[in-house]
Coordinates of C-alpha atoms in Angstrom, one line a residue:
M1 CA 7.8 32.1 4.2
D2 CA 9.9 30.7 1.5
A3 CA 8.9 28.4 -1.4
L4 CA 10.6 24.9 0.3
A5 CA 8.6 26.0 3.8
S6 CA 5.4 26.4 1.7
L7 CA 5.8 23.3 0.4
L8 CA 6.5 21.0 3.3
E9 CA 3.7 22.8 5.8
G10 CA 1.6 20.4 4.7
P11 CA 2.0 16.9 6.4
R12 CA -0.7 16.8 9.4
A13 CA -1.1 13.4 10.5
R14 CA -4.2 12.5 12.5
G15 CA -4.2 9.0 14.1
A16 CA -1.5 7.8 11.2
F17 CA -0.8 4.0 10.9
M18 CA 2.6 3.1 12.5
I19 CA 4.4 -0.3 13.2
R20 CA 7.6 -1.9 13.8
A21 CA 8.0 -4.7 11.3
C22 CA 10.3 -7.6 12.2
F23 CA 10.9 -10.7 9.7
D24 CA 13.6 -13.2 9.4
P25 CA 14.5 -14.2 5.6
P26 CA 12.4 -15.2 3.5
W27 CA 9.9 -12.8 3.4
S28 CA 7.5 -10.8 1.6
V29 CA 4.8 -8.3 2.1
R30 CA 2.6 -6.7 -0.6
V31 CA 1.1 -3.3 -0.1
E32 CA -2.2 -2.6 -2.0
D33 CA -3.2 0.1 0.7
R34 CA -3.5 3.1 -1.5
A35 CA -2.3 5.2 1.1
P36 CA -1.4 8.9 -0.5
L37 CA 2.3 9.0 1.6
T38 CA 4.1 5.9 3.5
V39 CA 7.7 6.3 5.1
M40 CA 9.7 3.2 5.5
L41 CA 12.9 3.6 7.9
A42 CA 15.6 0.8 7.6
V43 CA 16.8 0.1 11.2
R44 CA 18.4 -3.7 11.1
G45 CA 18.8 -5.7 7.6
E46 CA 18.1 -5.3 3.8
T47 CA 15.0 -4.6 2.1
W48 CA 14.3 -4.5 -1.2
I49 CA 11.1 -2.0 -2.1
V50 CA 9.7 -3.5 -5.9
P51 CA 7.3 -0.7 -7.0
D52 CA 4.8 -2.1 -10.3
T53 CA 6.3 0.6 -12.2
G54 CA 9.5 1.9 -11.7
E55 CA 12.8 1.1 -10.8
R56 CA 13.3 -1.6 -7.2
V57 CA 15.6 -0.1 -4.9
R58 CA 17.4 -1.7 -1.9
L59 CA 17.2 -0.1 1.8
R60 CA 20.2 -0.8 4.4
A61 CA 20.1 -0.1 7.9
G62 CA 19.8 3.9 8.3
D63 CA 18.2 4.4 4.9
L64 CA 14.9 5.8 4.3
A65 CA 12.5 5.5 1.7
I66 CA 9.1 7.4 0.7
A67 CA 6.2 5.8 -1.4
R68 CA 3.6 8.3 -2.8
G69 CA 0.8 6.3 -3.7
P70 CA -1.8 4.8 -4.8
G71 CA 0.5 2.6 -6.6
A72 CA 1.1 -1.0 -5.1
Y73 CA 4.5 -2.3 -4.4
T74 CA 6.0 -4.8 -2.4
C75 CA 8.7 -5.1 0.1
A76 CA 10.9 -8.2 0.4
D77 CA 14.1 -9.9 1.5
D78 CA 14.9 -10.4 -1.9
P79 CA 13.1 -9.2 -5.4
A80 CA 12.3 -12.6 -5.9
T81 CA 10.5 -13.9 -2.7
E82 CA 7.1 -14.6 -3.1
P83 CA 4.5 -12.3 -0.9
Q84 CA 3.4 -14.1 2.1
A85 CA 1.1 -11.3 3.4
V86 CA -0.9 -8.6 1.2
I87 CA -2.0 -4.7 3.0
L88 CA -4.9 -3.4 2.2
P89 CA -6.8 0.0 2.5
G90 CA -7.8 0.2 6.2
G91 CA -4.5 -1.9 7.5
R92 CA -6.7 -4.9 6.5
C93 CA -4.1 -7.8 6.5
T94 CA -4.5 -11.3 4.1
Y95 CA -2.6 -14.1 3.0
P96 CA -2.1 -13.9 -1.0
D97 CA -5.0 -16.2 -1.5
G98 CA -7.3 -13.5 0.2
R99 CA -8.0 -15.5 3.5
A100 CA -7.8 -13.2 6.5
L101 CA -4.4 -13.4 8.9
N102 CA -6.6 -12.9 12.0
G103 CA -3.5 -11.6 14.1
S104 CA -1.2 -14.3 13.1
M105 CA 1.6 -12.0 12.8
D106 CA 1.1 -9.7 15.7
L107 CA 3.9 -9.3 18.1
G108 CA 2.7 -7.2 20.5
V109 CA 2.3 -2.8 20.7
R110 CA 2.7 -1.8 16.6
S111 CA 4.8 -4.6 16.0
W112 CA 4.4 -6.8 13.3
G113 CA 5.8 -10.1 11.3
T114 CA 7.7 -13.0 12.4
R115 CA 10.1 -12.9 15.4
L116 CA 10.2 -9.5 17.1
D117 CA 13.9 -9.9 17.0
G118 CA 14.1 -10.6 13.5
A119 CA 17.1 -10.0 11.0
T120 CA 15.4 -7.4 9.5
V121 CA 13.6 -4.0 11.3
L122 CA 11.3 -1.3 9.7
L123 CA 9.6 1.5 10.9
I124 CA 6.5 2.3 8.4
G125 CA 4.3 5.1 9.1
T126 CA 1.4 5.9 6.7
Y127 CA -0.6 8.7 6.1
P128 CA -4.0 7.0 5.0
L129 CA -5.9 9.9 4.0
Q130 CA -5.1 12.3 1.1
G131 CA -6.2 15.3 2.9
E132 CA -3.3 14.8 5.6
I133 CA -0.7 15.7 3.0
S134 CA -0.8 18.8 0.4
G135 CA -1.8 18.0 -2.5
R136 CA 0.9 20.4 -3.8
L137 CA 3.8 18.4 -2.1
L138 CA 2.4 14.8 -3.1
D139 CA 2.8 16.7 -6.7
A140 CA 6.4 17.4 -6.4
L141 CA 7.1 13.9 -5.4
P142 CA 7.8 10.7 -7.5
P143 CA 6.2 7.4 -7.0
L144 CA 9.3 6.4 -4.7
L145 CA 12.1 8.2 -3.4
T146 CA 15.2 7.0 -1.2
L147 CA 17.7 8.6 0.9
S148 CA 20.8 7.1 2.0
A149 CA 22.2 6.7 5.3
D150 CA 25.4 8.7 4.2
E151 CA 23.1 11.4 2.4
W152 CA 21.2 11.6 5.6
P153 CA 21.8 10.1 8.5
C154 CA 18.4 10.0 10.4
P155 CA 18.7 11.6 13.9
L156 CA 14.9 10.5 14.5
T157 CA 15.7 6.6 14.2
P158 CA 16.4 5.7 18.0
I159 CA 13.3 8.6 19.2
L160 CA 11.1 6.3 16.8
T161 CA 12.3 3.0 17.6
D162 CA 11.3 3.9 21.3
E163 CA 8.3 5.9 20.7
I164 CA 6.5 3.5 18.4
V165 CA 6.1 0.4 20.6
R166 CA 5.2 2.2 23.6
D167 CA 1.9 2.5 25.0
E168 CA 0.9 5.7 27.0
P169 CA -1.5 8.1 27.1
G170 CA -1.8 10.2 24.0
Q171 CA 0.8 8.2 22.6
E172 CA -1.0 8.3 18.9
V173 CA -0.4 11.9 19.1
V174 CA 3.4 11.8 19.8
L175 CA 3.9 9.4 16.6
D176 CA 1.6 11.6 14.7
R177 CA 3.8 14.4 15.4
L178 CA 6.9 12.5 15.1
L179 CA 6.2 11.0 11.7
D180 CA 5.6 14.9 10.3
L181 CA 8.8 15.7 11.5
L182 CA 10.3 13.2 10.1
V183 CA 8.7 13.5 6.6
I184 CA 9.4 17.2 6.6
A185 CA 13.2 16.4 7.5
A186 CA 13.2 13.8 5.0
L187 CA 12.1 15.5 2.2
R188 CA 14.0 19.1 3.4
A189 CA 17.3 16.9 2.8
W190 CA 16.0 15.5 -0.2
F191 CA 15.1 18.6 -1.7
S192 CA 18.5 20.2 -1.0
R193 CA 20.5 17.4 -3.3
P194 CA 21.8 19.0 -6.0
Q195 CA 20.1 16.2 -8.7
A196 CA 16.6 16.9 -6.7
E197 CA 13.9 16.6 -9.2
A198 CA 12.1 19.6 -7.6
P199 CA 8.7 20.8 -9.8
A200 CA 8.9 23.0 -12.8
W201 CA 7.0 26.3 -10.3
Y202 CA 9.9 25.6 -7.5
R203 CA 12.7 25.6 -10.0
A204 CA 11.1 29.0 -11.3
L205 CA 11.4 30.7 -8.2
A206 CA 15.4 30.9 -9.5
D207 CA 14.2 33.0 -12.0
H208 CA 14.3 36.9 -11.5
V209 CA 10.7 37.9 -13.2
V210 CA 9.0 34.7 -12.9
G211 CA 10.3 33.8 -9.2
R212 CA 9.0 37.5 -8.3
A213 CA 5.6 36.6 -9.5
L214 CA 5.4 33.5 -8.1
R215 CA 6.5 34.6 -4.7
L216 CA 3.8 37.6 -5.0
L217 CA 1.0 35.2 -5.5
Q218 CA 1.8 32.8 -2.6
D219 CA 2.8 35.1 -0.1
D220 CA -0.9 37.1 -1.1
P221 CA -3.4 34.7 -2.6
A222 CA -6.2 36.9 -2.1
H223 CA -5.2 39.8 -3.6
P224 CA -7.4 40.4 -6.9
W225 CA -4.6 39.4 -9.0
T226 CA -4.1 39.8 -12.9
V227 CA -1.3 39.2 -15.1
A228 CA -1.4 43.3 -16.1
A229 CA -1.1 43.4 -11.9
L230 CA 1.8 41.1 -11.7
A231 CA 3.7 42.3 -14.9
A232 CA 3.4 45.7 -13.4
K233 CA 5.2 44.5 -10.3
T234 CA 7.9 42.4 -12.1
G235 CA 8.8 45.2 -14.7
V236 CA 8.0 43.0 -17.9
S237 CA 5.1 43.4 -20.4
R238 CA 2.0 41.3 -19.8
A239 CA 2.9 39.3 -22.8
A240 CA 6.8 38.7 -21.7
L241 CA 5.1 37.9 -18.2
A242 CA 2.4 35.1 -19.7
R243 CA 5.0 33.7 -21.9
R244 CA 7.9 33.4 -19.6
F245 CA 5.8 31.8 -16.5
T246 CA 4.0 29.1 -18.7
A247 CA 7.3 28.4 -20.2
L248 CA 9.3 28.0 -16.8
V249 CA 6.0 26.8 -14.5
G250 CA 4.1 24.5 -17.2
E251 CA 1.0 26.9 -16.6
S252 CA -0.1 30.4 -17.0
P253 CA 0.1 32.8 -13.9
M254 CA -3.8 32.7 -13.3
A255 CA -4.3 28.8 -13.7
H256 CA -1.2 28.8 -11.2
L257 CA -3.1 31.2 -8.7
T258 CA -6.4 29.1 -9.0
A259 CA -4.5 25.7 -8.2
W260 CA -2.4 27.2 -5.4
R261 CA -6.0 29.3 -3.9
L262 CA -7.6 26.2 -4.0
A263 CA -4.9 23.9 -2.3
L264 CA -5.0 26.6 0.6
A265 CA -8.5 26.5 1.0
A266 CA -8.4 22.2 1.1
D267 CA -5.8 22.7 3.7
R268 CA -8.0 25.2 5.9
L269 CA -10.8 22.9 5.1
R270 CA -9.3 19.9 6.8
D271 CA -7.0 21.9 9.5
T272 CA -9.5 24.7 10.8
D273 CA -13.3 25.0 11.7
G274 CA -13.2 28.3 9.8
T275 CA -16.8 28.5 7.6
L276 CA -16.5 28.2 3.8
A277 CA -17.3 31.8 3.3
A278 CA -14.2 33.0 6.0
I279 CA -11.8 30.4 3.8
A280 CA -13.4 32.0 0.7
H281 CA -12.3 35.2 1.7
Q282 CA -8.7 34.3 2.6
V283 CA -7.4 32.9 -0.7
G284 CA -9.3 35.1 -3.0
Y285 CA -12.9 33.9 -3.8
G286 CA -15.8 36.8 -3.7
S287 CA -18.3 34.0 -1.7
A288 CA -18.9 30.5 -0.2
F289 CA -20.6 30.0 -3.6
A290 CA -17.5 30.9 -6.0
L291 CA -15.1 28.7 -3.8
S292 CA -17.6 25.9 -3.9
T293 CA -18.1 26.1 -7.6
A294 CA -14.2 26.1 -8.1
F295 CA -13.2 23.2 -5.6
K296 CA -15.7 20.8 -6.8
R297 CA -14.3 21.5 -10.5
A298 CA -11.1 20.8 -9.4
Y299 CA -11.5 18.3 -6.6
G300 CA -14.7 16.5 -7.3
V301 CA -16.1 17.2 -4.3
S302 CA -18.1 19.6 -2.6
P303 CA -16.0 21.7 0.4
Q304 CA -18.0 20.2 3.1
Q305 CA -17.6 16.6 1.8
Y306 CA -13.8 17.3 1.5
R307 CA -13.7 18.6 4.9
T308 CA -15.7 15.5 6.5
G309 CA -13.4 12.9 4.9
E310 CA -15.7 12.1 1.8
A311 CA -12.8 13.1 -1.1

């Protein structure tokens, strides 16, 4: 598996929140849902996205934005427009003063806003749970990234526009998979740009020594790797590999291996029914207890709590 594939294999939406937002100016919505990842695809009109920290961006028809949580932001026809609604965790919607909207902006199946044929139409998909997106992927992304229609004319726009308002059996599963596909395709386009801000370990793959070491760790995490074993495989001394790896990746080889093993374990906990002992064996830990101890140290919760969504 290549590095980009391993990075993008994480999105696994489960009952994701998807909606067609339709507005006439002036409009403004404050988003405080703390979702780990939200995708916004502009179908019609113009939208400003104004994060609490960082630069504001403007989306035109065909443009796409991905917001990485948990930071709050505002979507509006103009940055100066005051918010008319607030989106909170769990999809709860209120007026800015805290009063519940009580469905006053519902426009039908997965449609929300002021008018179905509004001047602005956005398709929005949100991953509500941290475990649905690989932590390595989230760490690789800026708080807000955009792709213009010129950079990447999204081939999924007409499909999503049609499917998001359908009310058919199994429709949630269809939308989950479309959201995953949209995220993967968009991020592949984003990372392929010459100016892409890829993570240090991803850039380090181009180095003939460190890249070889990274691929060895990624391809066989269960192997009992040591710095000495990696150095022998890459043809340099142990000290030289340790220095070069840390300089390019930003952490030692063994620290990177630990993070990679735990990230794999986290994905397997959410995506499979494997026992903790089996997962421990798959990712290079000698016992379920050893994995559990390392996992709780890194993630702050036990593997069981993570699997059941208590993370």
